[in-house]
CSV table of C-alpha atoms in Angstrom, one decimal:
chain,number,residue,atom,x,y,z
A,1,MET,CA,-23.4,5.0,39.2
A,2,SER,CA,-25.4,1.8,38.2
A,3,GLN,CA,-23.6,-1.1,36.4
A,4,PRO,CA,-24.9,-0.1,32.7
A,5,ALA,CA,-23.8,3.4,33.0
A,6,VAL,CA,-20.3,2.4,33.9
A,7,VAL,CA,-20.4,-0.2,30.9
A,8,SER,CA,-21.6,2.5,28.6
A,9,LYS,CA,-18.8,4.9,29.7
A,10,ASN,CA,-16.3,2.1,29.1
A,11,ILE,CA,-17.4,1.3,25.8
A,12,SER,CA,-17.4,5.3,25.1
A,13,LYS,CA,-13.9,5.7,26.2
A,14,GLU,CA,-12.9,2.5,23.9
A,15,HIS,CA,-14.2,4.1,20.8
A,16,GLU,CA,-13.8,7.7,21.2
A,17,GLY,CA,-10.1,9.2,20.4
A,18,THR,CA,-7.2,7.7,18.6
A,19,ALA,CA,-7.0,3.8,19.4
A,20,TYR,CA,-3.4,3.2,19.4
A,21,LYS,CA,-3.5,-0.2,20.3
A,22,ILE,CA,-5.8,-1.0,17.4
A,23,LEU,CA,-3.6,1.0,15.1
A,24,PHE,CA,-0.5,-0.8,16.0
A,25,ILE,CA,-2.0,-4.4,15.7
A,26,ILE,CA,-3.6,-3.5,12.2
A,27,GLY,CA,-0.1,-2.0,11.3
A,28,LEU,CA,1.3,-5.4,12.4
A,29,CYS,CA,-1.1,-7.3,10.0
A,30,HIS,CA,-0.2,-5.2,7.3
A,31,LEU,CA,3.4,-6.0,7.4
A,32,LEU,CA,2.4,-9.8,7.9
A,33,ASN,CA,0.1,-9.5,4.8
A,34,ASP,CA,2.7,-7.7,2.6
A,35,SER,CA,5.6,-10.0,3.5
A,36,ILE,CA,3.6,-12.7,2.4
A,37,GLN,CA,2.8,-11.0,-0.8
A,38,ALA,CA,6.3,-10.3,-1.5
A,39,VAL,CA,7.0,-14.1,-1.2
A,40,VAL,CA,5.7,-14.5,-4.4
A,41,PRO,CA,8.2,-12.4,-6.5
A,42,ALA,CA,11.0,-13.3,-4.0
A,43,MET,CA,10.5,-17.0,-5.4
A,44,PHE,CA,10.8,-16.0,-8.8
A,45,PRO,CA,14.6,-17.3,-9.0
A,46,ILE,CA,13.8,-20.3,-7.1
A,47,LEU,CA,10.9,-21.4,-9.2
A,48,GLU,CA,12.9,-20.8,-12.6
A,49,LYS,CA,15.5,-23.3,-11.4
A,50,SER,CA,13.4,-25.8,-9.7
A,51,MET,CA,10.7,-25.9,-12.0
A,52,GLY,CA,12.2,-24.7,-15.2
A,53,LEU,CA,9.8,-21.9,-15.5
A,54,THR,CA,10.3,-19.7,-18.6
A,55,PHE,CA,10.1,-15.6,-18.0
A,56,THR,CA,7.0,-15.5,-19.7
A,57,GLN,CA,5.5,-17.9,-17.0
A,58,LEU,CA,7.0,-16.1,-14.4
A,59,GLY,CA,5.5,-12.9,-15.7
A,60,LEU,CA,2.2,-14.4,-15.7
A,61,ILE,CA,2.4,-15.6,-12.1
A,62,GLY,CA,3.3,-11.7,-11.0
A,63,PHE,CA,0.5,-10.5,-13.4
A,64,SER,CA,-2.0,-13.0,-11.7
A,65,LEU,CA,-1.0,-11.8,-8.3
A,66,ASN,CA,-0.9,-7.9,-9.2
A,67,ILE,CA,-4.3,-7.8,-11.2
A,68,VAL,CA,-6.3,-9.8,-8.5
A,69,SER,CA,-4.9,-8.1,-5.9
A,70,SER,CA,-5.3,-4.5,-7.2
A,71,ILE,CA,-8.7,-4.9,-9.4
A,72,MET,CA,-10.4,-6.3,-6.6
A,73,GLN,CA,-9.7,-4.1,-3.9
A,74,PRO,CA,-12.0,-1.4,-5.4
A,75,VAL,CA,-14.4,-3.8,-5.7
A,76,ILE,CA,-14.3,-5.0,-2.1
A,77,GLY,CA,-14.3,-1.5,-1.0
A,78,ILE,CA,-17.6,-0.5,-2.7
A,79,VAL,CA,-19.1,-3.7,-1.5
A,80,THR,CA,-18.0,-3.0,2.2
A,81,ASP,CA,-18.9,0.7,2.1
A,82,LYS,CA,-22.6,-0.6,1.5
A,83,LYS,CA,-22.4,-3.2,4.3
A,84,PRO,CA,-19.5,-3.3,6.5
A,85,MET,CA,-17.9,-6.8,7.2
A,86,PRO,CA,-15.8,-7.0,10.2
A,87,TYR,CA,-15.1,-10.6,9.8
A,88,ALA,CA,-14.1,-10.4,6.2
A,89,LEU,CA,-10.4,-9.7,7.3
A,90,PRO,CA,-9.7,-13.0,9.2
A,91,ILE,CA,-11.7,-14.8,6.5
A,92,GLY,CA,-9.4,-13.0,3.6
A,93,LEU,CA,-6.1,-13.8,5.4
A,94,THR,CA,-7.4,-17.5,5.9
A,95,PHE,CA,-7.5,-17.3,1.8
A,96,THR,CA,-3.7,-16.2,1.7
A,97,LEU,CA,-2.8,-19.0,4.0
A,98,PHE,CA,-4.0,-21.7,2.0
A,99,GLY,CA,-2.5,-19.8,-1.2
A,100,VAL,CA,1.0,-19.5,0.4
A,101,LEU,CA,0.8,-23.3,1.6
A,102,GLY,CA,-0.3,-24.3,-2.0
A,103,LEU,CA,2.7,-22.3,-3.4
A,104,SER,CA,5.1,-24.1,-1.1
A,105,LEU,CA,3.8,-27.8,-2.2
A,106,SER,CA,2.8,-26.8,-5.9
A,107,PRO,CA,3.9,-29.5,-8.3
A,108,SER,CA,3.2,-27.7,-11.5
A,109,PHE,CA,2.8,-24.1,-13.2
A,110,GLU,CA,-0.9,-24.3,-13.0
A,111,TRP,CA,-1.0,-25.1,-9.4
A,112,ILE,CA,1.3,-22.0,-8.6
A,113,LEU,CA,-1.1,-19.8,-10.4
A,114,ILE,CA,-4.0,-20.9,-8.2
A,115,SER,CA,-2.2,-20.7,-5.3
A,116,VAL,CA,-1.1,-16.9,-6.2
A,117,LEU,CA,-4.9,-16.2,-7.0
A,118,PHE,CA,-6.0,-17.2,-3.4
A,119,ILE,CA,-2.9,-15.0,-2.1
A,120,GLY,CA,-4.0,-12.0,-4.3
A,121,PHE,CA,-7.9,-12.3,-3.4
A,122,GLY,CA,-6.7,-12.5,0.3
A,123,SER,CA,-4.6,-9.4,0.0
A,124,ALA,CA,-7.6,-7.5,-1.8
A,125,VAL,CA,-9.8,-8.1,1.0
A,126,PHE,CA,-7.3,-6.9,3.7
A,127,HIS,CA,-6.1,-3.8,2.4
A,128,PRO,CA,-9.6,-1.6,2.1
A,129,GLU,CA,-10.9,-3.1,5.1
A,130,GLY,CA,-7.4,-2.7,6.9
A,131,SER,CA,-7.7,0.9,6.0
A,132,ARG,CA,-11.0,1.2,7.2
A,133,VAL,CA,-10.0,0.2,10.5
A,134,ALA,CA,-7.0,2.6,10.6
A,135,TYR,CA,-9.7,5.3,9.6
A,136,MET,CA,-12.1,4.3,12.5
A,137,ALA,CA,-9.4,3.9,15.0
A,138,ALA,CA,-7.9,7.4,14.0
A,139,GLY,CA,-10.2,9.5,16.0
A,140,THR,CA,-8.8,13.4,14.9
A,141,ARG,CA,-5.6,12.2,13.9
A,142,ARG,CA,-6.1,10.5,10.5
A,143,GLY,CA,-2.7,11.2,9.1
A,144,LEU,CA,-0.8,9.5,11.8
A,145,ALA,CA,-3.5,6.6,11.7
A,146,GLN,CA,-2.9,5.9,8.0
A,147,SER,CA,0.6,6.2,8.3
A,148,ILE,CA,0.9,3.7,11.1
A,149,TYR,CA,-1.2,1.4,9.0
A,150,GLN,CA,0.7,1.9,5.6
A,151,VAL,CA,4.3,1.7,7.2
A,152,GLY,CA,3.6,-1.8,8.1
A,153,GLY,CA,2.7,-2.8,4.5
A,154,ASN,CA,5.6,-1.0,2.9
A,155,SER,CA,8.0,-2.6,5.7
A,156,GLY,CA,6.8,-5.9,4.8
A,157,GLN,CA,7.3,-5.2,0.9
A,158,ALA,CA,10.8,-4.1,1.9
A,159,LEU,CA,11.6,-7.6,3.4
A,160,ALA,CA,11.4,-9.2,0.1
A,161,PRO,CA,15.4,-9.3,-0.6
A,162,LEU,CA,15.8,-10.8,3.3
A,163,ILE,CA,13.1,-13.5,2.5
A,164,THR,CA,14.9,-14.5,-0.5
A,165,ALA,CA,18.4,-14.5,1.1
A,166,LEU,CA,17.5,-16.1,4.4
A,167,ILE,CA,14.7,-18.4,3.6
A,168,LEU,CA,14.1,-19.2,0.2
A,169,VAL,CA,17.6,-19.5,-1.2
A,170,PRO,CA,18.6,-22.1,1.6
A,171,LEU,CA,15.4,-24.0,1.7
A,172,GLY,CA,14.0,-23.7,-1.6
A,173,GLN,CA,9.9,-23.8,-2.8
A,174,ILE,CA,9.2,-25.5,0.4
A,175,GLY,CA,10.8,-22.7,2.4
A,176,ALA,CA,7.5,-20.7,1.4
A,177,ALA,CA,5.6,-23.3,4.1
A,178,TRP,CA,7.2,-21.2,7.0
A,179,PHE,CA,4.9,-18.4,6.0
A,180,THR,CA,1.8,-20.3,7.0
A,181,ILE,CA,3.0,-19.6,10.3
A,182,VAL,CA,3.0,-15.9,9.5
A,183,ALA,CA,-0.5,-16.1,7.9
A,184,ALA,CA,-2.1,-17.9,11.0
A,185,LEU,CA,-0.5,-15.3,13.3
A,186,ALA,CA,-2.2,-12.5,10.9
A,187,VAL,CA,-5.6,-14.6,11.2
A,188,SER,CA,-5.5,-14.7,15.0
A,189,LEU,CA,-5.0,-11.0,15.4
A,190,LEU,CA,-7.5,-10.1,13.0
A,191,ILE,CA,-10.3,-11.8,14.9
A,192,TYR,CA,-9.4,-9.5,17.6
A,193,ILE,CA,-9.7,-6.7,15.2
A,194,ALA,CA,-12.9,-8.0,13.8
A,195,ASN,CA,-14.3,-8.0,17.2
A,196,TRP,CA,-13.5,-4.5,17.9
A,197,TYR,CA,-14.5,-3.4,14.3
A,198,SER,CA,-17.9,-5.0,15.2
A,199,ARG,CA,-18.2,-3.4,18.8
A,200,LYS,CA,-17.2,0.1,17.2
A,201,LEU,CA,-19.8,-0.4,14.2
A,202,SER,CA,-22.6,-0.8,17.0
A,203,PHE,CA,-21.3,2.2,19.0
A,204,ASP,CA,-21.4,4.4,15.9
A,205,HIS,CA,-24.8,3.2,15.3
A,206,ALA,CA,-26.1,3.9,18.6
A,207,LEU,CA,-24.3,7.2,18.5
A,208,LEU,CA,-26.2,8.1,14.9
A,209,LYS,CA,-29.3,7.0,16.4
A,210,GLY,CA,-29.2,9.4,19.2
A,211,LYS,CA,-28.5,12.3,17.1
A,212,SER,CA,-31.6,14.4,16.0
A,213,LYS,CA,-30.4,15.3,12.7
A,214,VAL,CA,-28.0,13.3,10.1
A,215,THR,CA,-26.9,15.1,7.1
A,216,THR,CA,-26.7,13.2,4.0
A,217,ASN,CA,-25.5,13.9,0.4
A,218,PRO,CA,-28.2,12.8,-1.8
A,219,LYS,CA,-26.7,14.5,-4.9
A,220,GLY,CA,-23.8,11.9,-5.0
A,221,ILE,CA,-20.4,12.9,-6.1
A,222,SER,CA,-19.9,16.3,-7.8
A,223,LYS,CA,-18.2,16.8,-11.1
A,224,ILE,CA,-15.6,19.0,-9.7
A,225,ILE,CA,-14.9,16.2,-7.0
A,226,ILE,CA,-14.7,13.5,-9.7
A,227,PHE,CA,-12.0,15.9,-11.4
A,228,TYR,CA,-10.0,16.4,-8.1
A,229,LEU,CA,-10.2,12.5,-7.5
A,230,PHE,CA,-9.0,12.1,-11.1
A,231,LEU,CA,-6.0,14.4,-10.4
A,232,ILE,CA,-4.9,12.6,-7.0
A,233,LEU,CA,-5.1,9.2,-8.9
A,234,PHE,CA,-3.0,10.5,-11.6
A,235,LEU,CA,-0.2,11.9,-9.3
A,236,ILE,CA,-0.5,8.1,-7.5
A,237,PHE,CA,0.2,6.6,-10.8
A,238,ALA,CA,3.2,9.0,-11.2
A,239,ARG,CA,4.6,8.1,-8.1
A,240,SER,CA,4.0,4.3,-8.7
A,241,TRP,CA,5.6,4.4,-11.9
A,242,TYR,CA,8.7,5.9,-10.6
A,243,ILE,CA,8.8,3.4,-7.6
A,244,SER,CA,8.1,0.6,-10.0
A,245,GLY,CA,11.1,1.7,-12.4
A,246,ILE,CA,13.6,1.9,-9.3
A,247,THR,CA,12.6,-1.4,-7.8
A,248,ASN,CA,12.8,-3.3,-10.9
A,249,TYR,CA,15.3,-1.9,-13.2
A,250,TYR,CA,17.7,0.1,-11.2
A,251,ALA,CA,19.5,-3.1,-9.9
A,252,PHE,CA,20.3,-3.9,-13.5
A,253,TYR,CA,21.3,-0.3,-14.0
A,254,ALA,CA,23.7,-0.6,-11.1
A,255,ILE,CA,25.2,-3.6,-12.4
A,256,ASP,CA,26.0,-2.4,-15.8
A,257,THR,CA,27.0,1.2,-14.9
A,258,TYR,CA,28.9,0.4,-11.5
A,259,SER,CA,29.7,-3.1,-12.2
A,260,PHE,CA,28.0,-4.1,-9.0
A,261,SER,CA,27.2,-7.8,-8.0
A,262,ILE,CA,23.7,-8.8,-7.7
A,263,GLN,CA,24.1,-8.7,-4.0
A,264,LYS,CA,25.2,-5.3,-3.7
A,265,ALA,CA,22.8,-4.1,-6.2
A,266,GLN,CA,20.1,-5.4,-3.9
A,267,VAL,CA,21.5,-3.6,-0.9
A,268,TYR,CA,20.8,-0.3,-2.9
A,269,LEU,CA,17.3,-1.3,-3.6
A,270,PHE,CA,17.0,-2.3,0.0
A,271,ALA,CA,18.0,1.0,1.2
A,272,PHE,CA,15.5,3.0,-1.0
A,273,LEU,CA,12.6,0.4,0.2
A,274,VAL,CA,13.3,1.1,3.9
A,275,ALA,CA,14.1,4.4,3.9
A,276,GLY,CA,10.6,4.7,2.0
A,277,ALA,CA,8.9,2.6,4.8
A,278,VAL,CA,10.4,5.4,7.2
A,279,GLY,CA,9.1,8.3,5.2
A,280,THR,CA,5.6,6.6,5.2
A,281,PHE,CA,5.5,6.9,9.2
A,282,PHE,CA,6.6,10.4,9.2
A,283,GLY,CA,4.4,11.9,6.4
A,284,GLY,CA,0.8,11.2,8.3
A,285,PRO,CA,1.9,13.5,11.4
A,286,LEU,CA,3.2,16.1,9.1
A,287,ALA,CA,-0.1,16.2,7.5
A,288,ASP,CA,-1.9,16.4,10.4
A,289,ARG,CA,0.1,19.4,11.1
A,290,PHE,CA,0.7,21.2,7.9
A,291,GLY,CA,-2.1,20.0,5.5
A,292,LYS,CA,-2.5,16.9,3.4
A,293,LYS,CA,-2.1,18.9,0.1
A,294,ASN,CA,1.1,20.6,1.3
A,295,VAL,CA,2.6,17.3,2.1
A,296,ILE,CA,1.7,15.8,-1.2
A,297,PHE,CA,3.3,18.6,-3.1
A,298,LEU,CA,6.4,18.9,-1.2
A,299,SER,CA,7.1,15.1,-1.4
A,300,MET,CA,7.0,15.1,-4.9
A,301,ILE,CA,8.5,18.2,-5.8
A,302,SER,CA,11.5,17.6,-3.3
A,303,THR,CA,12.0,14.4,-4.7
A,304,ALA,CA,12.4,15.6,-8.5
A,305,PRO,CA,16.0,17.2,-8.1
A,306,LEU,CA,17.3,14.1,-6.2
A,307,SER,CA,15.7,11.4,-8.8
A,308,ILE,CA,16.9,13.4,-11.6
A,309,ALA,CA,20.5,13.5,-10.3
A,310,ILE,CA,20.7,9.7,-9.4
A,311,PRO,CA,21.9,8.4,-12.7
A,312,PHE,CA,24.8,10.9,-12.9
A,313,VAL,CA,26.6,10.4,-9.8
A,314,PRO,CA,29.2,8.2,-8.3
A,315,PRO,CA,27.9,4.9,-6.4
A,316,THR,CA,28.1,6.1,-2.8
A,317,VAL,CA,26.3,9.4,-3.7
A,318,ALA,CA,23.5,7.4,-5.3
A,319,PHE,CA,23.2,5.3,-2.4
A,320,ILE,CA,22.5,8.4,-0.2
A,321,LEU,CA,20.2,10.1,-2.9
A,322,LEU,CA,18.3,6.7,-3.3
A,323,ALA,CA,17.5,6.5,0.5
A,324,LEU,CA,16.5,10.1,0.7
A,325,THR,CA,14.4,9.9,-2.6
A,326,GLY,CA,12.6,6.8,-0.8
A,327,PHE,CA,12.2,8.7,2.2
A,328,ILE,CA,10.8,11.8,0.9
A,329,LEU,CA,8.8,10.3,-1.9
A,330,MET,CA,6.9,7.9,0.3
A,331,SER,CA,6.1,10.5,2.8
A,332,SER,CA,3.1,11.2,0.9
A,333,PHE,CA,1.8,7.5,0.5
A,334,SER,CA,-0.4,7.5,3.5
A,335,VAL,CA,-1.6,11.0,3.1
A,336,THR,CA,-2.9,10.6,-0.6
A,337,VAL,CA,-5.1,7.8,1.0
A,338,VAL,CA,-6.7,10.1,3.7
A,339,TYR,CA,-6.7,13.1,1.2
A,340,ALA,CA,-9.1,11.0,-1.3
A,341,GLN,CA,-11.1,9.6,1.8
A,342,GLU,CA,-11.9,13.1,2.9
A,343,LEU,CA,-12.6,14.1,-0.8
A,344,VAL,CA,-15.2,11.4,-1.1
A,345,PRO,CA,-16.6,11.1,2.5
A,346,GLY,CA,-18.1,7.8,3.3
A,347,LYS,CA,-16.7,5.9,0.5
A,348,ILE,CA,-13.7,4.9,3.0
A,349,GLY,CA,-13.1,1.5,1.5
A,350,THR,CA,-13.8,2.1,-2.1
A,351,MET,CA,-11.1,5.2,-1.6
A,352,ALA,CA,-8.5,3.0,-0.1
A,353,GLY,CA,-9.1,0.3,-2.8
A,354,LEU,CA,-8.7,3.1,-5.5
A,355,THR,CA,-5.6,4.7,-4.1
A,356,VAL,CA,-3.9,1.5,-2.9
A,357,GLY,CA,-5.0,-1.0,-4.9
A,358,LEU,CA,-5.4,0.7,-8.3
A,359,ALA,CA,-2.0,2.4,-7.7
A,360,PHE,CA,-0.5,-1.1,-7.2
A,361,GLY,CA,-1.7,-2.5,-10.4
A,362,MET,CA,-0.7,0.8,-12.2
A,363,GLY,CA,2.7,0.2,-10.9
A,364,ALA,CA,2.7,-3.3,-12.6
A,365,LEU,CA,1.4,-2.0,-15.7
A,366,GLY,CA,4.5,0.8,-15.3
A,367,SER,CA,6.7,-2.0,-14.9
A,368,VAL,CA,5.8,-3.5,-18.1
A,369,VAL,CA,5.8,0.0,-20.0
A,370,LEU,CA,9.4,0.9,-18.8
A,371,GLY,CA,10.4,-2.5,-19.5
A,372,TYR,CA,9.5,-2.0,-23.0
A,373,LEU,CA,10.9,1.4,-23.3
A,374,ALA,CA,14.1,0.2,-21.9
A,375,ASP,CA,14.3,-2.5,-24.6
A,376,LEU,CA,13.5,0.4,-27.3
A,377,ILE,CA,15.8,3.0,-26.2
A,378,GLY,CA,18.3,1.4,-23.6
A,379,LEU,CA,18.1,1.2,-19.9
A,380,PRO,CA,20.4,4.1,-19.0
A,381,LEU,CA,18.1,6.7,-20.9
A,382,THR,CA,15.0,5.0,-19.4
A,383,ILE,CA,16.4,5.3,-15.9
A,384,ILE,CA,17.1,9.2,-16.7
A,385,LEU,CA,13.7,9.7,-18.0
A,386,THR,CA,12.1,7.9,-14.9
A,387,GLY,CA,13.9,10.4,-12.8
A,388,PHE,CA,11.6,13.2,-14.2
A,389,LEU,CA,8.3,11.6,-13.1
A,390,PRO,CA,7.9,13.3,-9.7
A,391,LEU,CA,7.7,16.8,-11.4
A,392,LEU,CA,4.5,15.8,-12.2
A,393,GLY,CA,4.0,16.5,-8.6
A,394,LEU,CA,3.1,20.2,-9.9
A,395,ILE,CA,-0.4,19.0,-10.6
A,396,THR,CA,-0.9,19.1,-7.1
A,397,LEU,CA,-1.4,23.0,-7.2
A,398,LEU,CA,-4.7,22.3,-9.0
A,399,LEU,CA,-6.2,20.1,-5.7
A,400,PRO,CA,-8.2,22.0,-3.2
A,401,SER,CA,-6.5,22.7,0.3
A,402,ASP,CA,-7.8,20.6,3.3
A,403,LYS,CA,-9.7,23.8,4.5
A,404,ARG,CA,-11.5,24.1,1.0
A,405,ILE,CA,-12.5,20.4,1.1
A,406,ALA,CA,-14.2,20.8,4.5
A,407,GLU,CA,-16.2,23.9,3.0
A,408,ILE,CA,-17.3,21.8,0.1
A,409,HIS,CA,-18.5,19.1,2.2
A,410,SER,CA,-20.2,21.2,4.8
């Protein structure tokens, strides 16, 4: 066999099937990226004391991070769907590196806002492109691939309580500088990913040229597909609002209802978030086996009786139910991303930006709405009403099955 043939065979092996090495690296990068993003809200108590910031100023910092990260994700996805940019990944994380360095050294509120915008932009670039890498590396196991990628992000977010306790409380604002090392590690790993991404694009392009017939869809997205996409986004918003309600307000509820300390209330939230990260991983393989629509439906409907019961049970039972709720509800997190990507094929980055980025923004909006509701009707009643949100999972029954989606696009 000639040398060119051997090289061609090796390239083919590298880019066919499920690329687990790439998936684990991009999942690790997702963990590093989201742990950096978690530094911002984790620093709120530190900034409030060291710089005398008001709650309004802290709210503006959180809003700036969320709005840039969430609104820009679909935009980045649309752009890179038209022209893939492998090296946007390390470049985006370089913005994050400068942002977190600025956050640790900022002498004023204005400089903190600028630093947070850098972090938000870096995150906005990373998420749709990271999801694209997971899709490209998936082979036939798209659910599993997206789960490996998304579990990294959810694990990074779950680290927020530990970041506060172990780094920011002892070291203060300057402690955020340690995360420049985290960002630098992510940049170096993403350079490796970008090289693979570039080779994969070349391989796919050569494969496409070798095919005699390429099917396209010149008619664009049909009205029924837009309707289904609206439904899946609505389900994501409902899930995001519930998660936002628990992560932002349950600690206050536990402190008032059970006379918990702040530290003990944080343990309950940590259990919810960690169980959610574990659930994120298991949802993908289950979807590969039993269907994405089925997993989305069972995830939300099975959560409902647990979430409704949480405000009415003793503390120990509440801890168990919170962990179960996080695990079951988040098992559909990665699945909804893949479902949307298959619903609108060829728009991998755009769908990732919509399902993850816009959902993140809706979670932030949900936090504001639920906070206003708590002021209006009281926190206990707000927590009770929040528990009914997973019942909106019944809307999943209106979605097409995985088989039906394949038939629509065949």
